Short mmCIF file of C-alpha atoms in Angstrom, two decimals:
data_model
loop_
_atom_site.label_atom_id
_atom_site.label_comp_id
_atom_site.label_asym_id
_atom_site.label_seq_id
_atom_site.Cartn_x
_atom_site.Cartn_y
_atom_site.Cartn_z
CA MET A 1 0.00 0.00 0.00
CA ALA A 2 1.49 3.31 -1.02
CA ALA A 3 1.90 5.99 1.60
CA ILE A 4 -0.80 8.65 1.49
CA VAL A 5 0.82 12.05 1.03
CA LEU A 6 -0.91 14.97 2.71
CA LEU A 7 -0.05 18.67 2.85
CA LEU A 8 -1.42 20.55 5.86
CA PHE A 9 -1.53 24.22 6.71
CA LEU A 10 -1.94 24.62 10.46
CA VAL A 11 -3.28 27.71 12.21
CA VAL A 12 -3.07 27.50 15.99
CA GLY A 13 -4.83 29.86 18.37
CA LEU A 14 -2.66 31.39 21.06
CA MET A 15 -4.18 32.40 24.39
CA PRO A 16 -2.66 33.77 27.60
CA VAL A 17 -1.49 31.38 30.29
CA SER A 18 0.94 31.73 33.15
CA ASN A 19 4.14 31.45 31.08
CA GLY A 20 5.49 30.52 27.65
CA GLN A 21 8.64 28.64 28.63
CA THR A 22 9.88 26.06 26.16
CA THR A 23 9.80 22.48 27.39
CA PRO A 24 12.39 20.20 25.76
CA PHE A 25 10.87 17.34 23.80
CA SER A 26 11.28 14.06 25.68
CA PRO A 27 9.49 11.22 23.84
CA ARG A 28 8.24 8.20 25.78
CA PHE A 29 10.55 5.99 23.72
CA SER A 30 13.00 6.54 20.90
CA VAL A 31 15.34 4.74 18.51
CA TYR A 32 18.22 6.74 17.02
CA LEU A 33 20.56 4.81 14.71
CA ALA A 34 23.82 6.02 13.17
CA CYS A 35 23.83 3.63 10.23
CA GLY A 36 27.23 2.23 9.35
CA ALA A 37 28.94 4.00 12.25
CA GLY A 38 31.49 2.16 14.36
CA GLY A 39 30.41 3.80 17.61
CA ASN A 40 28.00 6.28 19.15
CA VAL A 41 27.47 9.57 17.34
CA VAL A 42 26.50 12.55 19.52
CA VAL A 43 24.69 15.35 17.67
CA THR A 44 25.53 18.32 19.86
CA SER A 45 23.72 20.78 17.58
CA ASP A 46 20.35 19.22 18.44
CA SER A 47 18.45 20.80 21.31
CA PRO A 48 18.39 18.78 23.46
CA GLN A 49 21.38 16.94 22.02
CA ARG A 50 20.90 13.32 21.01
CA THR A 51 23.06 10.22 20.84
CA PHE A 52 22.71 7.93 17.82
CA VAL A 53 23.94 4.37 18.36
CA PRO A 54 25.45 1.88 15.86
CA ASP A 55 22.91 -0.07 13.80
CA ASP A 56 24.41 -3.58 13.89
CA GLY A 57 21.97 -5.07 16.37
CA GLU A 58 18.85 -4.28 14.34
CA LEU A 59 20.09 -5.38 10.89
CA SER A 60 18.98 -8.18 8.61
CA GLY A 61 20.27 -8.96 5.13
CA LYS A 62 23.62 -8.43 3.44
CA SER A 63 25.10 -4.94 3.76
CA ALA A 64 28.32 -3.12 4.55
CA ARG A 65 29.62 0.00 6.28
CA PHE A 66 30.61 2.86 4.00
CA SER A 67 32.87 5.65 5.29
CA ASN A 68 32.64 9.18 3.97
CA PRO A 69 36.09 10.38 2.79
CA ASP A 70 35.07 13.96 3.61
CA ALA A 71 36.45 14.74 7.05
CA SER A 72 33.87 17.50 7.63
CA PRO A 73 30.42 16.40 6.46
CA PRO A 74 27.41 18.67 7.18
CA SER A 75 26.45 16.44 10.12
CA PRO A 76 28.39 13.82 12.10
CA LEU A 77 25.59 11.43 11.08
CA TYR A 78 26.82 11.67 7.49
CA ALA A 79 30.34 10.43 8.20
CA ALA A 80 29.14 6.88 7.44
CA ALA A 81 26.33 4.96 5.77
CA ARG A 82 24.87 1.48 5.65
CA ALA A 83 24.65 0.23 2.06
CA GLY A 84 24.13 -2.94 0.10
CA THR A 85 23.59 -4.33 -3.39
CA SER A 86 20.83 -6.61 -2.12
CA GLY A 87 17.95 -5.78 0.15
CA PHE A 88 18.59 -5.13 3.82
CA SER A 89 16.22 -4.19 6.63
CA TYR A 90 15.94 -3.09 10.24
CA ARG A 91 13.69 -4.32 13.00
CA LEU A 92 13.46 -1.45 15.45
CA SER A 93 12.35 -2.47 18.93
CA TYR A 94 10.84 -0.13 21.47
CA ALA A 95 8.99 -0.60 24.76
CA ALA A 96 5.60 -2.06 23.88
CA ASP A 97 4.07 -0.72 27.08
CA ALA A 98 5.01 2.78 25.92
CA ALA A 99 2.77 2.32 22.87
CA PRO A 100 0.05 0.07 24.29
CA ASP A 101 -2.39 0.30 21.39
CA ASP A 102 -2.64 1.11 17.71
CA ASN A 103 -3.61 4.73 18.42
CA THR A 104 0.05 5.73 18.77
CA THR A 105 1.46 7.56 15.75
CA LEU A 106 5.16 7.11 15.06
CA VAL A 107 7.51 9.67 13.53
CA LEU A 108 10.02 8.02 11.19
CA ARG A 109 12.89 10.08 9.76
CA LEU A 110 15.33 8.67 7.23
CA HIS A 111 18.59 10.52 6.54
CA PHE A 112 20.24 10.23 3.13
CA PHE A 113 23.55 11.90 2.29
CA PRO A 114 25.25 10.25 -0.72
CA PHE A 115 29.01 10.21 -1.18
CA ALA A 116 31.63 8.33 -3.17
CA SER A 117 34.12 6.17 -1.27
CA GLN A 118 36.47 3.26 -1.85
CA SER A 119 33.62 0.92 -0.93
CA GLY A 120 31.29 2.24 -3.63
CA ASP A 121 29.54 5.24 -5.13
CA LEU A 122 26.38 6.20 -3.25
CA LEU A 123 25.82 9.14 -5.59
CA SER A 124 24.34 6.76 -8.16
CA ALA A 125 22.22 4.77 -5.70
CA ARG A 126 18.64 3.99 -6.72
CA PHE A 127 16.30 2.09 -4.42
CA SER A 128 12.95 1.87 -2.70
CA VAL A 129 11.99 1.95 0.99
CA SER A 130 9.05 0.18 2.62
CA ALA A 131 7.81 -0.16 6.19
CA MET A 132 5.88 -2.78 8.15
CA GLY A 133 5.61 -4.87 5.00
CA ARG A 134 2.71 -2.80 3.68
CA TYR A 135 3.70 0.87 3.30
CA VAL A 136 5.77 1.97 0.29
CA LEU A 137 7.48 5.05 1.67
CA LEU A 138 9.84 5.78 -1.23
CA PRO A 139 9.10 4.26 -4.64
CA PRO A 140 11.59 2.37 -6.83
CA SER A 141 14.29 4.51 -8.44
CA PHE A 142 14.44 6.91 -5.49
CA SER A 143 17.79 8.71 -5.76
CA PRO A 144 18.75 11.12 -2.94
CA PRO A 145 20.07 14.53 -4.05
CA ARG A 146 23.77 15.27 -3.70
CA ALA A 147 23.04 17.87 -1.02
CA GLY A 148 21.34 15.19 1.08
CA VAL A 149 17.76 14.96 2.30
CA VAL A 150 15.76 13.91 5.36
CA ARG A 151 12.44 12.24 4.56
CA GLU A 152 9.85 12.26 7.34
CA PHE A 153 6.78 10.05 7.75
CA LEU A 154 3.94 9.63 10.25
CA LEU A 155 2.92 5.99 10.59
CA PRO A 156 0.46 4.14 12.84
CA SER A 157 1.89 1.81 15.46
CA ASP A 158 0.45 -1.68 15.73
CA GLY A 159 1.30 -1.78 19.45
CA SER A 160 3.72 -4.70 19.05
CA GLY A 161 6.80 -2.78 20.12
CA GLU A 162 8.52 -3.55 16.81
CA PHE A 163 8.83 -1.58 13.59
CA ASP A 164 10.30 -2.87 10.32
CA VAL A 165 11.83 -0.74 7.56
CA ALA A 166 13.41 -2.25 4.41
CA PHE A 167 15.73 -0.85 1.72
CA THR A 168 15.63 -2.51 -1.71
CA PRO A 169 18.07 -1.48 -4.47
CA GLU A 170 17.41 -1.56 -8.17
CA SER A 171 18.94 -4.52 -9.95
CA GLY A 172 22.70 -4.04 -10.04
CA GLY A 173 22.50 -0.91 -7.90
CA LEU A 174 22.90 0.18 -4.29
CA ALA A 175 20.57 1.09 -1.45
CA PHE A 176 21.81 3.09 1.52
CA VAL A 177 20.82 5.09 4.60
CA ASN A 178 22.86 7.29 6.95
CA ALA A 179 20.61 7.55 10.00
CA ILE A 180 17.17 6.52 11.25
CA GLU A 181 14.96 8.15 13.88
CA LEU A 182 11.82 6.59 15.36
CA PHE A 183 9.76 8.11 18.18
CA PRO A 184 6.08 8.74 19.03
CA ALA A 185 4.48 11.91 17.73
CA PRO A 186 3.31 14.27 20.49
CA GLN A 187 -0.45 14.20 20.83
CA GLU A 188 -0.74 17.95 20.23
CA LEU A 189 0.77 17.43 16.77
CA LEU A 190 -2.06 15.13 15.70
CA TRP A 191 -5.65 15.67 14.59
CA LYS A 192 -8.16 16.51 17.30
CA PHE A 193 -11.24 16.75 15.09
CA PRO A 194 -12.68 14.76 12.15
CA LEU A 195 -11.52 15.93 8.73
CA THR A 196 -14.89 16.84 7.23
CA ALA A 197 -13.37 18.86 4.39
CA VAL A 198 -11.79 15.87 2.66
CA ASN A 199 -13.26 12.65 1.37
CA THR A 200 -11.88 9.97 3.68
CA ASP A 201 -13.38 6.98 5.40
CA VAL A 202 -10.26 6.28 7.44
CA SER A 203 -9.04 8.17 10.48
CA PRO A 204 -5.81 10.05 9.66
CA SER A 205 -4.24 8.44 12.72
CA HIS A 206 -4.40 5.12 10.85
CA GLN A 207 -2.87 6.32 7.60
CA ALA A 208 0.74 6.64 6.48
CA LEU A 209 1.59 10.27 5.78
CA GLU A 210 4.69 12.01 4.46
CA THR A 211 5.79 15.54 5.32
CA LEU A 212 6.46 17.35 2.05
CA TYR A 213 6.90 21.00 3.03
CA ARG A 214 7.52 22.74 6.33
CA LEU A 215 7.63 26.52 5.90
CA ASN A 216 8.20 29.41 8.27
CA VAL A 217 5.83 32.00 6.78
CA GLY A 218 7.46 35.43 6.66
CA GLY A 219 10.46 34.30 8.66
CA PRO A 220 13.96 32.84 8.25
CA THR A 221 15.14 29.24 8.22
CA VAL A 222 14.64 27.46 11.53
CA THR A 223 17.18 24.67 12.02
CA PRO A 224 16.94 21.64 14.36
CA THR A 225 18.96 23.68 16.87
CA GLY A 226 16.04 26.12 17.26
CA ASP A 227 13.17 23.66 16.97
CA THR A 228 11.45 21.65 19.67
CA MET A 229 11.41 18.40 17.64
CA TRP A 230 14.66 18.69 15.65
CA ARG A 231 12.81 19.91 12.55
CA THR A 232 13.87 22.26 9.76
CA TRP A 233 11.51 25.05 8.63
CA LEU A 234 12.32 26.82 5.35
CA PRO A 235 11.47 30.42 4.41
CA ASP A 236 8.34 30.66 2.27
CA ASP A 237 9.59 33.34 -0.15
CA SER A 238 10.43 31.00 -3.02
CA TYR A 239 6.98 29.38 -2.84
CA LEU A 240 4.99 32.62 -3.04
CA SER A 241 2.99 33.21 -6.19
CA PRO A 242 4.04 36.34 -8.15
CA ALA A 243 0.48 37.61 -7.72
CA THR A 244 0.71 37.52 -3.94
CA VAL A 245 0.33 40.88 -2.21
CA SER A 246 1.25 40.70 1.45
CA ALA A 247 3.17 42.39 4.23
CA VAL A 248 5.43 40.66 6.73
CA ALA A 249 4.80 41.35 10.39
CA SER A 250 6.66 40.12 13.44
CA ILE A 251 5.88 39.67 17.12
CA GLN A 252 8.45 41.10 19.53
CA GLY A 253 7.06 39.77 22.81
CA PRO A 254 6.94 36.18 24.08
CA ILE A 255 4.69 33.59 22.48
CA ILE A 256 2.34 32.21 25.12
CA PHE A 257 0.58 28.90 24.52
CA ASP A 258 -2.74 27.78 25.95
CA ARG A 259 -1.61 24.38 27.22
CA ALA A 260 -5.12 23.62 28.49
CA GLN A 261 -6.21 23.50 24.84
CA GLY A 262 -3.26 21.31 23.87
CA TYR A 263 -1.17 24.05 22.25
CA THR A 264 2.55 23.74 22.92
CA GLN A 265 5.88 24.31 21.18
CA MET A 266 5.70 20.71 19.93
CA VAL A 267 3.36 21.95 17.18
CA ALA A 268 5.85 24.65 16.19
CA PRO A 269 8.57 26.59 18.02
CA ASP A 270 8.27 30.24 19.00
CA ALA A 271 10.35 31.33 15.98
CA VAL A 272 7.60 30.14 13.63
CA TYR A 273 4.85 32.07 15.41
CA LYS A 274 6.88 35.27 15.64
CA SER A 275 6.48 35.98 11.91
CA GLN A 276 3.41 36.18 9.72
CA ARG A 277 2.11 37.52 6.41
CA THR A 278 -0.95 39.72 6.21
CA THR A 279 -2.87 40.86 3.16
CA SER A 280 -2.61 44.56 2.42
CA SER A 281 -6.27 44.93 1.41
CA PRO A 282 -9.52 42.91 1.37
CA THR A 283 -9.06 42.25 -2.35
CA SER A 284 -5.43 41.12 -2.21
CA ASN A 285 -4.39 37.52 -1.79
CA GLU A 286 -1.62 35.32 -0.45
CA THR A 287 -0.85 32.28 -2.61
CA TRP A 288 1.82 29.63 -2.24
CA THR A 289 2.62 27.23 -5.08
CA PHE A 290 3.99 23.76 -4.39
CA ALA A 291 5.30 21.21 -6.85
#
């Protein structure tokens, strides 16, 4: 079953409460793998910082470690990769009692940063990725860009405490991955009301979704260092339609979330809410165009 791809625009109401202090994200369980690494990899730029562990214990299938000849990759996670000419997979185990039923939604992030090494050329890799034996996350012939990419998915948990993800290369080619993240999505990030505006007979919490765009409207890039869930938010300028007429406004004071209504920085960090676009007149419009 192919993953259902959904693009959401989220508008969150902000109401006064006692304070707006940021609470670090601490998921109930997590799996962070540095694929192909020979030891732990500490990502100090994350806030809070995280430790990714070697992937050997979760592997199945024939694969090998690839080392990046570049001594200064963009992230310490990209100093190595797990790759193979035949299919390989991971069985990620987490505490089943931390996800006791199938209502838990999992965040899966896959890191891809291709490089050429003595072991092989990942720049020409073409492969597919599937999960749980039924979700096609990345179709055949997926080829990561040279600049690297992180692909993010929301997937339902079956409550078993195990999650499978498989990498299948094209015939004669390579499949690879640099790092894997798996953790439960915060409840405030998920749907609280039925989606009556779209034609669906299935609850979104039971579908496989992919994040395609995450934009900071009217503001600068927000990196994982400044985000509550290690996300990257891009400026929206390049997505604006030429016909868009808007003004950028910013909030100077603190952003205060109504936690009683389930609004926290897990939905988006303060930096995202501090900028906005407003139409200059009732007849003007704001339009974003996405491929």
